Amino acid sequence: MKFYSTNNPSLKVDLRQAVTQGLAPDNGLYMPEQIPVLSKTFFEALPTMSFEDMAFAVAHNIIGDDIPAEELKRIVKHTLQFDTPVVKVEDDVYALELFHGPTLAFKDFGARFMSQLLGYFAKQQDQEIVILAATSGDTGSAVANGFLGVPGTRVVVLYPSGKVSEIQEKQFTTLEKNITALEVDGTFDDCQRLVKEAFLDQDLKKKFFLTSANSINIARLIPQSFYYFYSYARLQHLGKPVVYCIPSGNFGNITGGLFAQRMGLPIHHFVAATNSNDVVPVYLKTKQFQPRPSQQTISNAMDVGNPSNFVRMLELFGKDFDALAKDITGYSFTDDETRTAMRDVFSQKHYVMDPHGAIGYLGLKKYQKEISNNVTGVFLETAHPAKFKEVVDETLATSIDIPEPLQKFMAGKKTTIPATTDFGAFKKFLLEKF
Ligand SMILES: *Cc1c(COP(=O)(O)O)cnc(C)c1O
């Protein structure tokens, strides 16, 4: 399979280049040249297939033979070492729990898959691969843990100081080994900008083999289509159209769903739900895409003012607004609405939602109310509630348990390097430290 840059369709590279570069040299994002539809036989077998087998078929469908099938099987298996339950919350409303991985958020899927893929390519070259990851919380932990100890790789995590929860922070600042955490005195958008600038900097490119682990890397997106197939297979016997609501920030998770749909998975409709960082819902109403500085909310992993995968979404619809707006509905919700939903679902359905999942729940309910169609609704529960324990405890007036993997992180010692939003200083740091 070849991958092209969204800035220039004639710039095509192979999987190794797409994954090791992250961002295309012209600043575009890589997209598969085609997204083949899976076979009829595959869809017939889907309801009884194992998660691993369907994920391998999906990954192979996009990647092709760029890496040996046995290696891809191993990578898929490594990625999926945890459960992905589909939990009924109420009639026609299911939570797809994506938080049972080692860092308890859905980003484990992308990070684990990508780390293995990059590790495979790192073995074939002499130079160490330096992975830059800007994070609003969960990317940093998933990427750092995914790459921890992977030979031939070094990770630099950039995060906005004071804007991620203590539990999130501990998950990428206590690891050491090949992981370095930069505590940036700024916002997530500043961190993302520093990373983007680094990729365009000739001096850095000369000295390092740089790549990005943000959702701009195509390797993160491929495994994010796996669980749409898996959950669909669990729910298709209900015989109703299936609608997915995705709590969104950089819109990588929903892009994984769109990939699944392009591969032939009959997803009826998508709902993109955001917090008050509502650039995409506003676009869907007004046709105007106007990035703006991010605002801080209680669903902080979605505090994104300029969603990086938006261009990929547009690309999947041939840059046709009407086609996109027909398949995707956008809603945004305030922190107060989010808290109310968490409280109501807890008291009435005895289900604990984290603030991100709660936005997914709200988006799904709103959509189901607006259409008269009887649909099976799935919202993606993207993080374990304990990752946002402070907000969840306060909102639900309870004290939720911290699962063991998180307790271990909490006991670790935080080590970070303070940084400013100045690119010159960031560059100097990289050149001198490594
Ligand atoms: C990253 C993240 C999101 C947003 O996912 P995108 O792919 O950036 O849209 C939602 N919830 C949680 C918990 C996350 O970590």
Short mmCIF file of C-alpha atoms and ligand atoms in Angstrom, two decimals:
data_model
loop_
_atom_site.label_atom_id
_atom_site.label_comp_id
_atom_site.label_asym_id
_atom_site.label_seq_id
_atom_site.Cartn_x
_atom_site.Cartn_y
_atom_site.Cartn_z
CA MET A 1 0.00 0.00 0.00
CA LYS A 2 1.18 3.50 -0.78
CA PHE A 3 0.38 6.50 1.38
CA TYR A 4 -0.04 10.00 -0.01
CA SER A 5 0.21 13.43 1.57
CA THR A 6 -3.02 15.37 2.03
CA ASN A 7 -1.13 18.42 0.72
CA ASN A 8 -0.03 16.71 -2.46
CA PRO A 9 -1.67 13.51 -3.73
CA SER A 10 1.27 12.79 -6.03
CA LEU A 11 3.68 12.62 -3.09
CA LYS A 12 3.54 8.91 -2.30
CA VAL A 13 5.57 6.83 0.15
CA ASP A 14 5.55 3.29 1.49
CA LEU A 15 4.45 2.24 4.96
CA ARG A 16 7.95 2.50 6.45
CA GLN A 17 8.31 6.10 5.34
CA ALA A 18 4.78 7.07 6.37
CA VAL A 19 5.22 5.62 9.85
CA THR A 20 8.79 6.75 10.49
CA GLN A 21 8.16 10.29 9.21
CA GLY A 22 4.80 10.84 10.91
CA LEU A 23 4.15 14.11 9.11
CA ALA A 24 4.83 14.32 5.36
CA PRO A 25 7.74 16.61 4.33
CA ASP A 26 5.22 19.08 2.87
CA ASN A 27 3.46 19.21 6.26
CA GLY A 28 0.52 17.12 5.04
CA LEU A 29 -0.87 14.03 6.72
CA TYR A 30 -0.45 10.60 5.20
CA MET A 31 -3.50 8.76 3.92
CA PRO A 32 -3.71 5.29 2.39
CA GLU A 33 -3.97 5.54 -1.37
CA GLN A 34 -7.00 3.28 -1.22
CA ILE A 35 -9.11 1.79 1.50
CA PRO A 36 -10.18 -1.52 0.01
CA VAL A 37 -13.59 -2.94 0.90
CA LEU A 38 -13.25 -6.21 2.82
CA SER A 39 -14.66 -9.35 1.27
CA LYS A 40 -18.16 -10.71 1.62
CA THR A 41 -16.65 -13.81 3.24
CA PHE A 42 -15.04 -11.61 5.88
CA PHE A 43 -18.34 -9.96 6.76
CA GLU A 44 -20.16 -13.29 6.87
CA ALA A 45 -17.59 -14.62 9.31
CA LEU A 46 -17.47 -11.43 11.39
CA PRO A 47 -19.99 -12.36 14.13
CA THR A 48 -17.99 -15.43 15.16
CA MET A 49 -14.45 -14.23 14.46
CA SER A 50 -11.96 -13.59 17.27
CA PHE A 51 -10.93 -9.99 17.83
CA GLU A 52 -7.36 -10.87 16.84
CA ASP A 53 -8.37 -12.46 13.56
CA MET A 54 -10.64 -9.60 12.53
CA ALA A 55 -8.02 -7.03 13.53
CA PHE A 56 -5.38 -8.80 11.48
CA ALA A 57 -7.69 -8.86 8.44
CA VAL A 58 -8.41 -5.14 8.88
CA ALA A 59 -4.75 -4.18 9.34
CA HIS A 60 -3.64 -6.34 6.44
CA ASN A 61 -6.32 -4.78 4.26
CA ILE A 62 -4.73 -1.34 4.72
CA ILE A 63 -1.09 -2.23 5.09
CA GLY A 64 -0.90 -4.99 2.50
CA ASP A 65 2.39 -6.83 2.30
CA ASP A 66 4.64 -3.98 3.40
CA ILE A 67 5.52 -6.05 6.43
CA PRO A 68 5.45 -9.85 6.62
CA ALA A 69 2.08 -11.32 7.61
CA GLU A 70 3.60 -13.19 10.56
CA GLU A 71 5.09 -9.96 11.90
CA LEU A 72 1.78 -8.14 11.48
CA LYS A 73 0.00 -10.96 13.32
CA ARG A 74 2.44 -10.62 16.19
CA ILE A 75 1.94 -6.83 16.31
CA VAL A 76 -1.85 -7.15 16.32
CA LYS A 77 -1.67 -9.74 19.07
CA HIS A 78 0.63 -7.54 21.14
CA THR A 79 -1.74 -4.61 20.66
CA LEU A 80 -4.83 -6.44 21.86
CA GLN A 81 -3.69 -7.87 25.18
CA PHE A 82 -6.75 -6.62 27.06
CA ASP A 83 -10.56 -6.71 26.97
CA THR A 84 -12.79 -4.40 24.95
CA PRO A 85 -16.25 -5.00 26.43
CA VAL A 86 -19.47 -3.66 24.95
CA VAL A 87 -21.59 -2.79 28.00
CA LYS A 88 -25.32 -2.15 27.91
CA VAL A 89 -26.03 1.07 29.80
CA GLU A 90 -29.72 1.39 28.92
CA ASP A 91 -32.04 0.39 26.08
CA ASP A 92 -30.35 1.12 22.72
CA VAL A 93 -27.33 2.65 24.46
CA TYR A 94 -24.07 0.74 24.74
CA ALA A 95 -20.68 1.80 26.03
CA LEU A 96 -17.70 0.49 24.09
CA GLU A 97 -15.12 0.39 26.88
CA LEU A 98 -11.75 1.15 25.36
CA PHE A 99 -9.97 1.75 28.66
CA HIS A 100 -8.79 -1.67 29.77
CA GLY A 101 -5.26 -1.28 28.44
CA PRO A 102 -2.16 -0.54 30.54
CA THR A 103 -2.71 3.24 30.71
CA LEU A 104 -6.50 2.93 30.90
CA ALA A 105 -7.42 4.99 27.83
CA PHE A 106 -8.22 4.14 24.22
CA LYS A 107 -4.90 5.58 23.10
CA ASP A 108 -3.26 2.34 24.22
CA PHE A 109 -4.54 0.77 20.99
CA GLY A 110 -2.78 3.26 18.73
CA ALA A 111 0.34 3.58 20.84
CA ARG A 112 0.93 -0.14 21.26
CA PHE A 113 0.43 -0.84 17.57
CA MET A 114 2.64 2.06 16.53
CA SER A 115 5.46 1.24 18.96
CA GLN A 116 5.71 -2.29 17.60
CA LEU A 117 5.59 -1.13 14.01
CA LEU A 118 8.28 1.50 14.63
CA GLY A 119 10.32 -0.99 16.64
CA TYR A 120 10.19 -3.29 13.61
CA PHE A 121 11.44 -0.53 11.30
CA ALA A 122 14.06 0.64 13.85
CA LYS A 123 15.66 -2.81 13.70
CA GLN A 124 16.36 -2.22 10.02
CA GLN A 125 18.37 0.98 10.49
CA ASP A 126 21.36 2.16 12.55
CA GLN A 127 20.04 5.50 13.72
CA GLU A 128 17.87 5.71 16.83
CA ILE A 129 14.31 6.93 16.19
CA VAL A 130 13.33 9.96 18.31
CA ILE A 131 9.59 10.17 18.87
CA LEU A 132 8.10 13.54 19.75
CA ALA A 133 4.69 13.42 21.40
CA ALA A 134 2.65 16.46 22.34
CA THR A 135 -0.04 15.48 24.80
CA SER A 136 -3.11 16.91 26.45
CA GLY A 137 -2.94 13.96 28.83
CA ASP A 138 -3.59 10.51 27.48
CA THR A 139 -1.36 10.43 24.42
CA GLY A 140 1.71 10.96 26.57
CA SER A 141 0.96 8.07 28.87
CA ALA A 142 -0.06 5.68 26.12
CA VAL A 143 2.92 6.52 23.91
CA ALA A 144 5.46 6.53 26.74
CA ASN A 145 4.25 3.17 28.01
CA GLY A 146 3.95 1.74 24.50
CA PHE A 147 7.56 2.62 23.70
CA LEU A 148 9.08 2.02 27.12
CA GLY A 149 12.12 -0.16 26.57
CA VAL A 150 11.54 -0.65 22.81
CA PRO A 151 15.10 -0.92 21.40
CA GLY A 152 16.17 1.79 18.95
CA THR A 153 13.58 4.33 20.11
CA ARG A 154 13.59 7.40 22.38
CA VAL A 155 10.45 9.33 23.36
CA VAL A 156 10.16 13.02 24.27
CA VAL A 157 6.73 13.88 25.71
CA LEU A 158 5.69 17.56 25.71
CA TYR A 159 2.77 18.45 27.96
CA PRO A 160 1.13 21.65 29.26
CA SER A 161 2.18 22.19 32.87
CA GLY A 162 -0.71 22.06 35.33
CA LYS A 163 -3.25 21.15 32.64
CA VAL A 164 -3.24 17.36 32.93
CA SER A 165 -4.49 15.37 35.90
CA GLU A 166 -1.98 14.09 38.44
CA ILE A 167 -2.71 10.50 37.48
CA GLN A 168 -2.16 11.24 33.80
CA GLU A 169 1.06 13.05 34.57
CA LYS A 170 2.45 10.22 36.67
CA GLN A 171 1.98 7.82 33.79
CA PHE A 172 4.62 9.46 31.64
CA THR A 173 6.85 11.31 34.12
CA THR A 174 7.85 8.34 36.28
CA LEU A 175 9.17 5.95 33.65
CA GLU A 176 12.70 7.16 32.81
CA LYS A 177 14.71 4.71 30.60
CA ASN A 178 14.10 5.91 27.01
CA ILE A 179 11.33 8.35 28.04
CA THR A 180 11.85 12.11 28.72
CA ALA A 181 9.01 14.41 29.85
CA LEU A 182 9.09 18.15 29.02
CA GLU A 183 6.79 20.22 31.22
CA VAL A 184 5.82 23.15 29.01
CA ASP A 185 4.65 26.44 30.46
CA GLY A 186 1.80 26.80 27.93
CA THR A 187 -1.19 25.03 26.40
CA PHE A 188 -1.55 21.78 24.49
CA ASP A 189 -1.69 23.76 21.26
CA ASP A 190 1.72 25.24 22.12
CA CYS A 191 3.09 21.72 22.61
CA GLN A 192 1.62 20.59 19.30
CA ARG A 193 3.10 23.62 17.54
CA LEU A 194 6.58 22.92 18.97
CA VAL A 195 6.41 19.39 17.64
CA LYS A 196 5.21 20.51 14.23
CA GLU A 197 7.98 23.11 14.00
CA ALA A 198 10.60 20.55 14.97
CA PHE A 199 9.66 18.45 11.96
CA LEU A 200 10.21 21.35 9.62
CA ASP A 201 13.56 22.31 11.15
CA GLN A 202 16.51 21.37 8.94
CA ASP A 203 19.10 21.23 11.76
CA LEU A 204 17.00 18.84 13.81
CA LYS A 205 16.22 16.74 10.77
CA LYS A 206 19.90 16.48 10.00
CA LYS A 207 20.86 15.32 13.46
CA PHE A 208 17.91 13.10 14.39
CA PHE A 209 15.62 10.56 12.88
CA LEU A 210 12.53 12.35 14.14
CA THR A 211 9.00 11.10 14.13
CA SER A 212 5.72 11.96 15.74
CA ALA A 213 3.48 9.78 17.85
CA ASN A 214 0.54 12.12 17.70
CA SER A 215 -2.58 11.05 15.91
CA ILE A 216 -1.04 12.61 12.82
CA ASN A 217 0.86 9.31 12.54
CA ILE A 218 -1.06 6.91 10.35
CA ALA A 219 0.08 3.98 12.53
CA ARG A 220 -2.09 5.28 15.34
CA LEU A 221 -5.21 5.32 13.21
CA ILE A 222 -5.13 1.82 11.76
CA PRO A 223 -5.76 0.01 15.09
CA GLN A 224 -8.43 2.56 15.96
CA SER A 225 -10.63 1.01 13.32
CA PHE A 226 -10.36 -2.49 14.86
CA TYR A 227 -12.85 -1.97 17.67
CA TYR A 228 -15.58 -0.62 15.43
CA PHE A 229 -15.62 -4.01 13.74
CA TYR A 230 -15.49 -5.82 17.05
CA SER A 231 -18.36 -3.88 18.63
CA TYR A 232 -20.44 -4.01 15.48
CA ALA A 233 -20.06 -7.78 15.46
CA ARG A 234 -21.35 -7.90 19.07
CA LEU A 235 -24.43 -5.79 18.24
CA GLN A 236 -25.47 -6.66 14.70
CA HIS A 237 -27.80 -9.46 15.85
CA LEU A 238 -30.08 -6.76 17.29
CA GLY A 239 -31.05 -6.05 13.70
CA LYS A 240 -31.08 -2.25 13.90
CA PRO A 241 -28.87 0.36 12.26
CA VAL A 242 -25.79 1.01 14.41
CA VAL A 243 -24.79 4.58 15.25
CA TYR A 244 -21.49 5.53 16.89
CA CYS A 245 -20.89 8.59 18.99
CA ILE A 246 -17.24 9.50 19.48
CA PRO A 247 -16.07 11.99 22.09
CA SER A 248 -13.55 13.92 20.01
CA GLY A 249 -10.51 16.17 20.36
CA ASN A 250 -8.06 15.67 17.52
CA PHE A 251 -10.62 13.52 15.68
CA GLY A 252 -8.32 10.53 15.26
CA ASN A 253 -10.70 8.11 16.92
CA ILE A 254 -13.58 9.04 14.64
CA THR A 255 -11.24 8.86 11.64
CA GLY A 256 -10.59 5.22 12.62
CA GLY A 257 -14.35 4.70 12.46
CA LEU A 258 -14.56 6.32 9.05
CA PHE A 259 -11.82 3.97 7.83
CA ALA A 260 -13.90 1.05 9.10
CA GLN A 261 -16.93 2.36 7.23
CA ARG A 262 -14.88 2.71 4.04
CA MET A 263 -13.80 -0.91 4.46
CA GLY A 264 -17.44 -1.84 4.21
CA LEU A 265 -18.58 -1.89 7.83
CA PRO A 266 -22.22 -0.74 7.61
CA ILE A 267 -22.05 2.00 10.24
CA HIS A 268 -25.29 3.92 9.86
CA HIS A 269 -24.15 7.29 11.19
CA PHE A 270 -21.47 9.04 13.23
CA VAL A 271 -21.93 11.60 15.96
CA ALA A 272 -18.89 13.70 16.83
CA ALA A 273 -19.28 15.08 20.33
CA THR A 274 -16.96 17.69 21.79
CA ASN A 275 -16.64 19.78 24.91
CA SER A 276 -16.68 23.57 24.51
CA ASN A 277 -13.77 23.22 22.04
CA ASP A 278 -16.37 22.95 19.31
CA VAL A 279 -14.53 23.87 16.11
CA VAL A 280 -15.88 20.84 14.22
CA PRO A 281 -19.51 21.03 15.41
CA VAL A 282 -19.43 24.72 14.42
CA TYR A 283 -18.01 23.76 11.03
CA LEU A 284 -20.83 21.25 10.53
CA LYS A 285 -23.35 24.01 11.16
CA THR A 286 -21.69 26.88 9.33
CA LYS A 287 -19.26 25.32 6.77
CA GLN A 288 -16.60 27.53 8.36
CA PHE A 289 -13.57 25.77 9.82
CA GLN A 290 -12.04 28.22 12.24
CA PRO A 291 -9.44 26.87 14.63
CA ARG A 292 -9.06 28.85 17.80
CA PRO A 293 -7.09 28.59 21.04
CA SER A 294 -8.17 25.66 23.17
CA GLN A 295 -10.17 26.16 26.35
CA GLN A 296 -9.65 24.12 29.45
CA THR A 297 -12.48 21.75 30.42
CA ILE A 298 -13.01 18.73 32.69
CA SER A 299 -12.63 16.46 29.64
CA ASN A 300 -9.11 17.75 29.11
CA ALA A 301 -7.92 15.09 26.67
CA MET A 302 -10.30 16.76 24.20
CA ASP A 303 -9.16 20.33 24.80
CA VAL A 304 -8.03 20.86 21.24
CA GLY A 305 -8.48 24.10 19.32
CA ASN A 306 -7.15 22.95 15.95
CA PRO A 307 -8.03 19.26 15.44
CA SER A 308 -5.23 17.71 13.43
CA ASN A 309 -7.24 14.94 11.78
CA PHE A 310 -9.85 17.26 10.35
CA VAL A 311 -7.99 17.28 7.02
CA ARG A 312 -8.13 13.50 6.94
CA MET A 313 -11.88 13.55 7.51
CA LEU A 314 -12.32 16.03 4.69
CA GLU A 315 -10.13 13.88 2.48
CA LEU A 316 -12.29 10.81 3.15
CA PHE A 317 -15.28 12.74 1.82
CA GLY A 318 -13.47 14.12 -1.21
CA LYS A 319 -13.48 17.56 0.47
CA ASP A 320 -17.26 17.62 -0.03
CA PHE A 321 -18.96 19.40 2.86
CA ASP A 322 -22.41 18.05 2.09
CA ALA A 323 -21.23 14.45 1.98
CA LEU A 324 -19.41 14.87 5.29
CA ALA A 325 -22.32 16.62 6.98
CA LYS A 326 -24.66 13.85 5.83
CA ASP A 327 -22.67 11.13 7.62
CA ILE A 328 -21.51 13.05 10.69
CA THR A 329 -23.55 15.06 13.17
CA GLY A 330 -21.69 17.33 15.59
CA TYR A 331 -22.67 18.46 19.06
CA SER A 332 -20.82 20.19 21.86
CA PHE A 333 -21.49 20.13 25.58
CA THR A 334 -20.51 22.23 28.56
CA ASP A 335 -18.84 20.99 31.71
CA ASP A 336 -22.13 21.40 33.58
CA GLU A 337 -23.98 19.22 31.09
CA THR A 338 -21.19 16.68 31.33
CA ARG A 339 -21.41 16.54 35.12
CA THR A 340 -25.20 16.22 35.02
CA ALA A 341 -24.97 13.29 32.61
CA MET A 342 -22.37 11.57 34.82
CA ARG A 343 -24.62 12.03 37.84
CA ASP A 344 -27.83 10.89 36.12
CA VAL A 345 -26.32 7.78 34.57
CA PHE A 346 -24.68 6.87 37.86
CA SER A 347 -27.82 7.28 39.95
CA GLN A 348 -30.25 5.80 37.44
CA LYS A 349 -28.21 3.17 35.61
CA HIS A 350 -25.41 2.57 38.12
CA TYR A 351 -22.81 3.09 35.44
CA VAL A 352 -19.78 5.28 36.11
CA MET A 353 -18.70 7.39 33.14
CA ASP A 354 -15.53 9.44 32.91
CA PRO A 355 -16.01 13.02 31.63
CA HIS A 356 -14.99 12.07 28.05
CA GLY A 357 -17.31 9.10 27.83
CA ALA A 358 -20.07 11.27 29.31
CA ILE A 359 -19.77 13.62 26.35
CA GLY A 360 -20.07 10.61 24.07
CA TYR A 361 -23.18 9.54 25.96
CA LEU A 362 -24.69 13.03 25.70
CA GLY A 363 -24.04 13.21 21.96
CA LEU A 364 -25.61 9.82 21.37
CA LYS A 365 -28.72 10.61 23.42
CA LYS A 366 -29.18 13.94 21.69
CA TYR A 367 -28.93 12.34 18.28
CA GLN A 368 -31.33 9.53 19.20
CA LYS A 369 -33.80 12.11 20.41
CA GLU A 370 -33.54 14.15 17.23
CA ILE A 371 -34.12 11.29 14.82
CA SER A 372 -37.23 9.20 15.09
CA ASN A 373 -35.39 6.13 13.77
CA ASN A 374 -34.91 3.27 16.18
CA VAL A 375 -31.15 2.68 16.23
CA THR A 376 -28.61 0.81 18.32
CA GLY A 377 -26.35 3.47 19.76
CA VAL A 378 -22.76 3.01 20.85
CA PHE A 379 -20.70 5.64 22.61
CA LEU A 380 -16.97 5.20 23.00
CA GLU A 381 -15.91 5.18 26.64
CA THR A 382 -12.39 6.41 26.04
CA ALA A 383 -10.91 6.51 29.55
CA HIS A 384 -11.25 4.69 32.84
CA PRO A 385 -13.11 6.94 35.32
CA ALA A 386 -10.24 6.58 37.80
CA LYS A 387 -8.00 8.50 35.41
CA PHE A 388 -10.16 11.51 36.24
CA LYS A 389 -10.77 10.56 39.84
CA GLU A 390 -10.90 14.11 41.19
CA VAL A 391 -13.70 15.17 38.84
CA VAL A 392 -15.56 11.87 39.05
CA ASP A 393 -15.48 11.67 42.85
CA GLU A 394 -16.60 15.23 43.25
CA THR A 395 -19.36 14.93 40.65
CA LEU A 396 -20.74 11.62 41.91
CA ALA A 397 -20.12 12.36 45.59
CA THR A 398 -18.39 9.04 45.96
CA SER A 399 -14.90 7.63 46.00
CA ILE A 400 -14.16 5.31 43.10
CA ASP A 401 -11.45 2.68 43.39
CA ILE A 402 -8.10 3.19 41.73
CA PRO A 403 -7.22 0.08 39.73
CA GLU A 404 -3.87 -1.51 40.48
CA PRO A 405 -1.95 -0.35 37.39
CA LEU A 406 -2.78 3.25 38.31
CA GLN A 407 -1.78 2.78 41.93
CA LYS A 408 1.64 1.67 40.76
CA PHE A 409 2.07 4.82 38.68
CA MET A 410 0.92 7.00 41.58
CA ALA A 411 3.67 5.61 43.78
CA GLY A 412 6.36 6.58 41.23
CA LYS A 413 8.55 9.67 41.42
CA LYS A 414 7.87 12.48 38.92
CA THR A 415 10.89 13.62 36.88
CA THR A 416 10.39 16.37 34.29
CA ILE A 417 12.35 19.05 32.51
CA PRO A 418 10.70 22.50 32.59
CA ALA A 419 10.32 24.17 29.18
CA THR A 420 8.88 27.32 27.62
CA THR A 421 6.80 27.70 24.46
CA ASP A 422 9.80 29.12 22.62
CA PHE A 423 10.84 26.92 19.71
CA GLY A 424 14.45 28.14 19.78
CA ALA A 425 14.85 26.91 23.34
CA PHE A 426 13.20 23.58 22.55
CA LYS A 427 15.50 23.07 19.60
CA LYS A 428 18.57 23.92 21.67
CA PHE A 429 17.48 21.43 24.31
CA LEU A 430 17.10 18.63 21.78
CA LEU A 431 20.43 19.36 20.10
CA GLU A 432 22.30 19.48 23.38
CA LYS A 433 20.63 16.73 25.36
CA PHE A 434 20.60 13.88 22.85
C1 LIG B 1 -7.48 11.55 23.17
C2 LIG B 1 -8.75 11.33 23.86
C3 LIG B 1 -9.97 11.65 23.28
C4 LIG B 1 -10.06 12.30 21.92
O1 LIG B 1 -9.69 11.44 20.89
P1 LIG B 1 -9.29 12.06 19.46
O2 LIG B 1 -8.84 10.91 18.65
O3 LIG B 1 -8.18 13.03 19.71
O4 LIG B 1 -10.49 12.72 18.93
C5 LIG B 1 -11.13 11.37 23.95
N1 LIG B 1 -11.10 10.81 25.19
C6 LIG B 1 -9.95 10.50 25.79
C7 LIG B 1 -9.99 9.91 27.14
C8 LIG B 1 -8.74 10.71 25.15
O5 LIG B 1 -7.61 10.40 25.75
#
